[in-house]
CSV table of C-alpha atoms in Angstrom, one decimal:
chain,number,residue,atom,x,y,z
A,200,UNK,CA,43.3,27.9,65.8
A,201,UNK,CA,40.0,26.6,67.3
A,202,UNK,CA,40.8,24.3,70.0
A,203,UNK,CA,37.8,21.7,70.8
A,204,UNK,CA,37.9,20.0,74.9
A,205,UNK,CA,35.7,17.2,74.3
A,206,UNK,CA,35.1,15.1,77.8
A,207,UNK,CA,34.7,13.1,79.3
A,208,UNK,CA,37.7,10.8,77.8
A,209,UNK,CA,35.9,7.7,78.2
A,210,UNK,CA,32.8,6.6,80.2
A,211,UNK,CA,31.2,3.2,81.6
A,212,UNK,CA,27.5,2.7,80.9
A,213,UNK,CA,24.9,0.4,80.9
A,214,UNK,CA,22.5,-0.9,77.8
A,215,UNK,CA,19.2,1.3,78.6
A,216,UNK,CA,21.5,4.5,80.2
A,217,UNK,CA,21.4,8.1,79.3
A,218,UNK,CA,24.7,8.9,77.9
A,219,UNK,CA,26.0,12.7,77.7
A,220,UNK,CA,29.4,14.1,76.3
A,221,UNK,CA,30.2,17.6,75.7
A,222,UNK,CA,32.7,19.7,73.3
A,223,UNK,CA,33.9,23.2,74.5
A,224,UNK,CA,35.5,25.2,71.8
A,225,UNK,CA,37.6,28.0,72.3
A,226,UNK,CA,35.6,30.6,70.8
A,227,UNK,CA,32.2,30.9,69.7
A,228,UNK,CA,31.8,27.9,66.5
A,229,UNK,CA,28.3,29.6,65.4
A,230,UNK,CA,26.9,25.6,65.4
A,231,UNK,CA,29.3,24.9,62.6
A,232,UNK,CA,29.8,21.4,64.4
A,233,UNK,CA,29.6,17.5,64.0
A,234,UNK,CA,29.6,14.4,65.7
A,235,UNK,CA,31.1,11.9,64.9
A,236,UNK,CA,31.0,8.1,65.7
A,237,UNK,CA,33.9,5.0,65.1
A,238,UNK,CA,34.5,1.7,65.6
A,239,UNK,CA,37.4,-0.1,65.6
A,240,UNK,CA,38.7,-0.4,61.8
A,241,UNK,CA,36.1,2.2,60.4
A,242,UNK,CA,35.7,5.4,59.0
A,243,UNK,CA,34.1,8.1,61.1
A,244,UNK,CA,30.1,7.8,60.9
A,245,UNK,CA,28.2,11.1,61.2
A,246,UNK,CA,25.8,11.5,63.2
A,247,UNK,CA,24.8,15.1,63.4
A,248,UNK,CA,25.8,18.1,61.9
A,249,UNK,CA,24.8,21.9,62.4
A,250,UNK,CA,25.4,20.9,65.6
A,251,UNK,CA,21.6,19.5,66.0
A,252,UNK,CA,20.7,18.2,62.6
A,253,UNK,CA,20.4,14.7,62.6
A,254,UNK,CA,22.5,12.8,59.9
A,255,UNK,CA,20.2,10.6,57.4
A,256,UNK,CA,19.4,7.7,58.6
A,257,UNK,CA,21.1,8.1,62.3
A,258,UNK,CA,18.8,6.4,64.9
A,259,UNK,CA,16.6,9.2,66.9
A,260,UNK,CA,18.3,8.1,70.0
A,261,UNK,CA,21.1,10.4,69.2
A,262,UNK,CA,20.5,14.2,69.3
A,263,UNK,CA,23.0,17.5,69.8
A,264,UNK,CA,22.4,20.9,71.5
A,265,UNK,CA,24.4,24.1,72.7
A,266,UNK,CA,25.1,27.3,70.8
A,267,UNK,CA,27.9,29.6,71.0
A,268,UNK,CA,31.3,27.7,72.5
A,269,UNK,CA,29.7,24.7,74.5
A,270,UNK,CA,27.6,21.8,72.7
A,271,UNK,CA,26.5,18.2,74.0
A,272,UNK,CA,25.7,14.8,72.4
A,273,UNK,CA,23.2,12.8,74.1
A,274,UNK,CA,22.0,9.0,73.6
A,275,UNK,CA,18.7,8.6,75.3
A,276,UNK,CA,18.9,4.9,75.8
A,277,UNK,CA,22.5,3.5,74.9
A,278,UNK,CA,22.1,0.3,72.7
A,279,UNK,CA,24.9,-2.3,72.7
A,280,UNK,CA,25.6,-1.9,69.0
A,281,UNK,CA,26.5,2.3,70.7
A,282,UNK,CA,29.8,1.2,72.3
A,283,UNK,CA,32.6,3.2,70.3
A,284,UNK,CA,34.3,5.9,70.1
A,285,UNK,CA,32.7,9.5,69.6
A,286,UNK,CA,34.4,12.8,68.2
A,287,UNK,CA,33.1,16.1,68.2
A,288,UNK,CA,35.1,18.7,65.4
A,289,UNK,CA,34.5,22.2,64.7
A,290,UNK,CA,34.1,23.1,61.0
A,291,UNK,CA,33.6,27.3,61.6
A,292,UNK,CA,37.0,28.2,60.3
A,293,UNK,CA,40.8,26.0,59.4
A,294,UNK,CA,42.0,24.1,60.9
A,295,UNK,CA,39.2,21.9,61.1
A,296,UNK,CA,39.8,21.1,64.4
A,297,UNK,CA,38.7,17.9,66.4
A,298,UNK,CA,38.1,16.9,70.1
A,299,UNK,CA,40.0,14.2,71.8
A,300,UNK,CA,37.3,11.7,71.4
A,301,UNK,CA,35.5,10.1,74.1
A,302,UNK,CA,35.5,6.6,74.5
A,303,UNK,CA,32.3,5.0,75.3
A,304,UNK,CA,32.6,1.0,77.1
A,305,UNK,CA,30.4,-1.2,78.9
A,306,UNK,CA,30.1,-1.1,82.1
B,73,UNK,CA,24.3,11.1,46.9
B,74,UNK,CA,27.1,12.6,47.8
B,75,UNK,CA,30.0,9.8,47.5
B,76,UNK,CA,33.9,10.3,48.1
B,77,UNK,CA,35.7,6.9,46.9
B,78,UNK,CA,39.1,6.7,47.7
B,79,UNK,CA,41.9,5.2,46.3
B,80,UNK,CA,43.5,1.7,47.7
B,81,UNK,CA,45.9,0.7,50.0
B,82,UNK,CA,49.9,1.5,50.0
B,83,UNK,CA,53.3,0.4,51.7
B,84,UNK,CA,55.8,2.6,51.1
B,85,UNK,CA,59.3,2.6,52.2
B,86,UNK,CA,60.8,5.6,54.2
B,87,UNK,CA,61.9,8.5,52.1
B,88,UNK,CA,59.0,7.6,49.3
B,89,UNK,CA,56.1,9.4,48.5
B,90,UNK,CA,52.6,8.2,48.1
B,91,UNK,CA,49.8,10.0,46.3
B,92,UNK,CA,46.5,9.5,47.7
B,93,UNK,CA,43.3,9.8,45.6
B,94,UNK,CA,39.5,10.6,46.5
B,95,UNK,CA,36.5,10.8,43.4
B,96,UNK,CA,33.7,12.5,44.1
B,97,UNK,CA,30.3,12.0,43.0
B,98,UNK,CA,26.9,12.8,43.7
B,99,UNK,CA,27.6,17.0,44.3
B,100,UNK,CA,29.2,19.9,42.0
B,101,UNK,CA,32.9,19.2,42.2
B,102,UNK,CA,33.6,22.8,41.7
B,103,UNK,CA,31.8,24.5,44.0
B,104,UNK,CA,33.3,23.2,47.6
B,105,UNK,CA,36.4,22.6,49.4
B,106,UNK,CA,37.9,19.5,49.9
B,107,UNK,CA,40.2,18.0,53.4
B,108,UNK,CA,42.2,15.9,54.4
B,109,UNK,CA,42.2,14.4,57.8
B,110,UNK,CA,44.5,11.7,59.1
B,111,UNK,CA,44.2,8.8,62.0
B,112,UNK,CA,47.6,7.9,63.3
B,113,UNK,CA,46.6,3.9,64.1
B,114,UNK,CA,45.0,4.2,68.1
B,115,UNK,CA,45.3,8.0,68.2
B,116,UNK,CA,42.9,11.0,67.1
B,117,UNK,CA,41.6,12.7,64.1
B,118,UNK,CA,44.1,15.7,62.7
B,119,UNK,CA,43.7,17.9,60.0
B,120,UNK,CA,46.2,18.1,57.3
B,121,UNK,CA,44.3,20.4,54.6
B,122,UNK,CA,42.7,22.1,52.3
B,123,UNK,CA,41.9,22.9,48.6
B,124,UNK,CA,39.4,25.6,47.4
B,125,UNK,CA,37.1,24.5,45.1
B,126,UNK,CA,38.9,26.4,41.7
B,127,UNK,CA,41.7,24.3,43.0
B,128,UNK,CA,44.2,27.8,43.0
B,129,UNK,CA,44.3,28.4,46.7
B,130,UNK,CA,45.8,25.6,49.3
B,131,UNK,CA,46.4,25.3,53.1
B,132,UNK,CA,47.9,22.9,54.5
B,133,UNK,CA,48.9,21.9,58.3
B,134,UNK,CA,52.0,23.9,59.6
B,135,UNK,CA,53.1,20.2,60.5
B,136,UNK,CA,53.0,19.2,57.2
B,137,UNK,CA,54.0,22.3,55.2
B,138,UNK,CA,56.9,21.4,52.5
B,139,UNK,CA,56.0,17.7,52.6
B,140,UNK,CA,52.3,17.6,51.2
B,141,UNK,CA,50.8,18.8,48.7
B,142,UNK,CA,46.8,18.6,47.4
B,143,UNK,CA,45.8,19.2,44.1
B,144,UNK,CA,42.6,18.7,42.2
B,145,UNK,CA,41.2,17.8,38.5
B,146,UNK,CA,37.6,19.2,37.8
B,147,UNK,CA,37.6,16.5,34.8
B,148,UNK,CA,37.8,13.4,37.0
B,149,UNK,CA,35.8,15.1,39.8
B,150,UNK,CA,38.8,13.7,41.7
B,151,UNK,CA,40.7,15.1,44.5
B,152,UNK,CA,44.8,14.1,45.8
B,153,UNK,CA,46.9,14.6,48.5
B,154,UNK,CA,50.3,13.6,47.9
B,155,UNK,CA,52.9,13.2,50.9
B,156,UNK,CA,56.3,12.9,50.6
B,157,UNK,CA,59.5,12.0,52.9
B,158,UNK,CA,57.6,9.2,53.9
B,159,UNK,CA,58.3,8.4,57.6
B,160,UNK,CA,57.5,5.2,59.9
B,161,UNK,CA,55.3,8.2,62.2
B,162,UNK,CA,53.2,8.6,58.9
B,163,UNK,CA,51.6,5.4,59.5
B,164,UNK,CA,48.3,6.3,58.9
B,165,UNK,CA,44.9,6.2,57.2
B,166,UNK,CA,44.0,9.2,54.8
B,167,UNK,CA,40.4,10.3,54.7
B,168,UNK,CA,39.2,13.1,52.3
B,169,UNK,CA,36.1,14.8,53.6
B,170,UNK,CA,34.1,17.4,52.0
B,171,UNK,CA,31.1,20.0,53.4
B,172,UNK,CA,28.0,20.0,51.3
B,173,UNK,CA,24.9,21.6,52.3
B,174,UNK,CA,21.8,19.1,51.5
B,175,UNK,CA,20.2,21.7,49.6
B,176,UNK,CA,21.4,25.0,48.4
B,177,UNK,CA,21.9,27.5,51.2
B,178,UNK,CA,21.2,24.9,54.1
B,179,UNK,CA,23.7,24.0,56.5
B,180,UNK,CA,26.8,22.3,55.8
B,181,UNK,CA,26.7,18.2,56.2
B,182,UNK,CA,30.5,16.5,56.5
B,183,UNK,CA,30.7,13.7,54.5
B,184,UNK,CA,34.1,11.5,54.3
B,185,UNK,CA,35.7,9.1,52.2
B,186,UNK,CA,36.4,5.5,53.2
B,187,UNK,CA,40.4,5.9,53.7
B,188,UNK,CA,43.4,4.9,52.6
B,189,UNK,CA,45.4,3.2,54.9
B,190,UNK,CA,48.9,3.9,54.1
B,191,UNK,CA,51.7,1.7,55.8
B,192,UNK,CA,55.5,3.0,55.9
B,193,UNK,CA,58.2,0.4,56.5
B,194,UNK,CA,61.4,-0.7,55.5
């Protein structure tokens, strides 16, 4: 199985800050990975696929990178309506597999 | 556009079973696989598997082998997961998901159903 470390497990930021978390999977995923975003109650959103192809209709402030084992999401200016929790998950080979999540608050 | 419509809620007493389902629209049924993920309430995402697109070949979760069991019908368009020895741990909501490329050949998109939350008590 694929195993996906996803970190940090939660972060404090501020409306306006530049917001990173990354997803390490145990062997090379060839970009076969998602993002994901949840609130509270609610399905999982995505928000980019291919590892950097932005979802339909996903704000521009979100974008992915990496290649190989290690990929990042990034929000460029964090917006209150942001604050959830995000999940990376590899879809390469099954198990799908998912990272831990990484819960993102305000500080 | 692709759209995976799932079935409504359950309670279910321990030892039952409960059949989930998940119609999909919007994409050629046959052609792609569909999953089956699960969200213990506060906790992660975890896979619990898979049917091929002919609906002939199956694989599930080791931690759910003997207990679940996914089928598909090509005439609904409509995909179910059935679990059974129902448990208080299986507390859960159910979300089918299914990877379609937005055009032919382009890379794979995830898109998921809206769940099925599915409450075990006595």
């Amino acid at each position: 199985d694929i195993q996906m470390t996803q970190s940090p497990p939660s972060l404090s930021a501020s409306v306006g800050d530049r917001v990173t978390i990354t997803c390490r999977a145990s062997r090379g995923i060839d970009n076969s990975l998602a993002w994901y975003q949840q609130k509270p109650g609610k399905a999982p959103k995505v928000l980019l696929y291919g590892a950097s192809r932005l979802e339909s209709g996903v704000p521009s402030r979100f974008s992915g990178s990496g290649s190989g084992t290690d990929y990042t999401l990034t929000i460029s200016s964090l917006q209150p309506e942001d604050f959830a929790t995000y999940y990376c998950q590899q879809y390469y080979g099954t198990p799908l597999t998912f990272g831990q999540g990484t819960k993102v608050e305000i500080k | 556009q692709v759209q995976l419509v799932q079935s409504g809620a359950e309670v279910k007493k321990p030892g039952a079973s409960v059949k989930v389902s998940c119609k999909a629209s919007g994409y050629t049924f046959t052609n792609h696989y569909i999953h089956w993920v699960r969200q213990v309430p506060g906790q992660g995402l975890e896979w619990m598997g898979t049917i091929n697109p002919s609906g002939v070949s199956t694989s599930y979760a080791q931690k759910f082998q003997g207990r679940v069991t996914m089928t598909r019908d090509s005439s609904t368009t409509t995909g179910h997961m059935e679990l059974r020895s129902l448990k208080s741990e299986d507390t859960a909501v159910y979300y089918c998901a299914a990877f379609i490329p937005p055009v032919v050949g382009d890379i794979k998109c995830p898109h998921w159903g809206q769940g099925t939350l599915v409450t075990v008590s006595s």
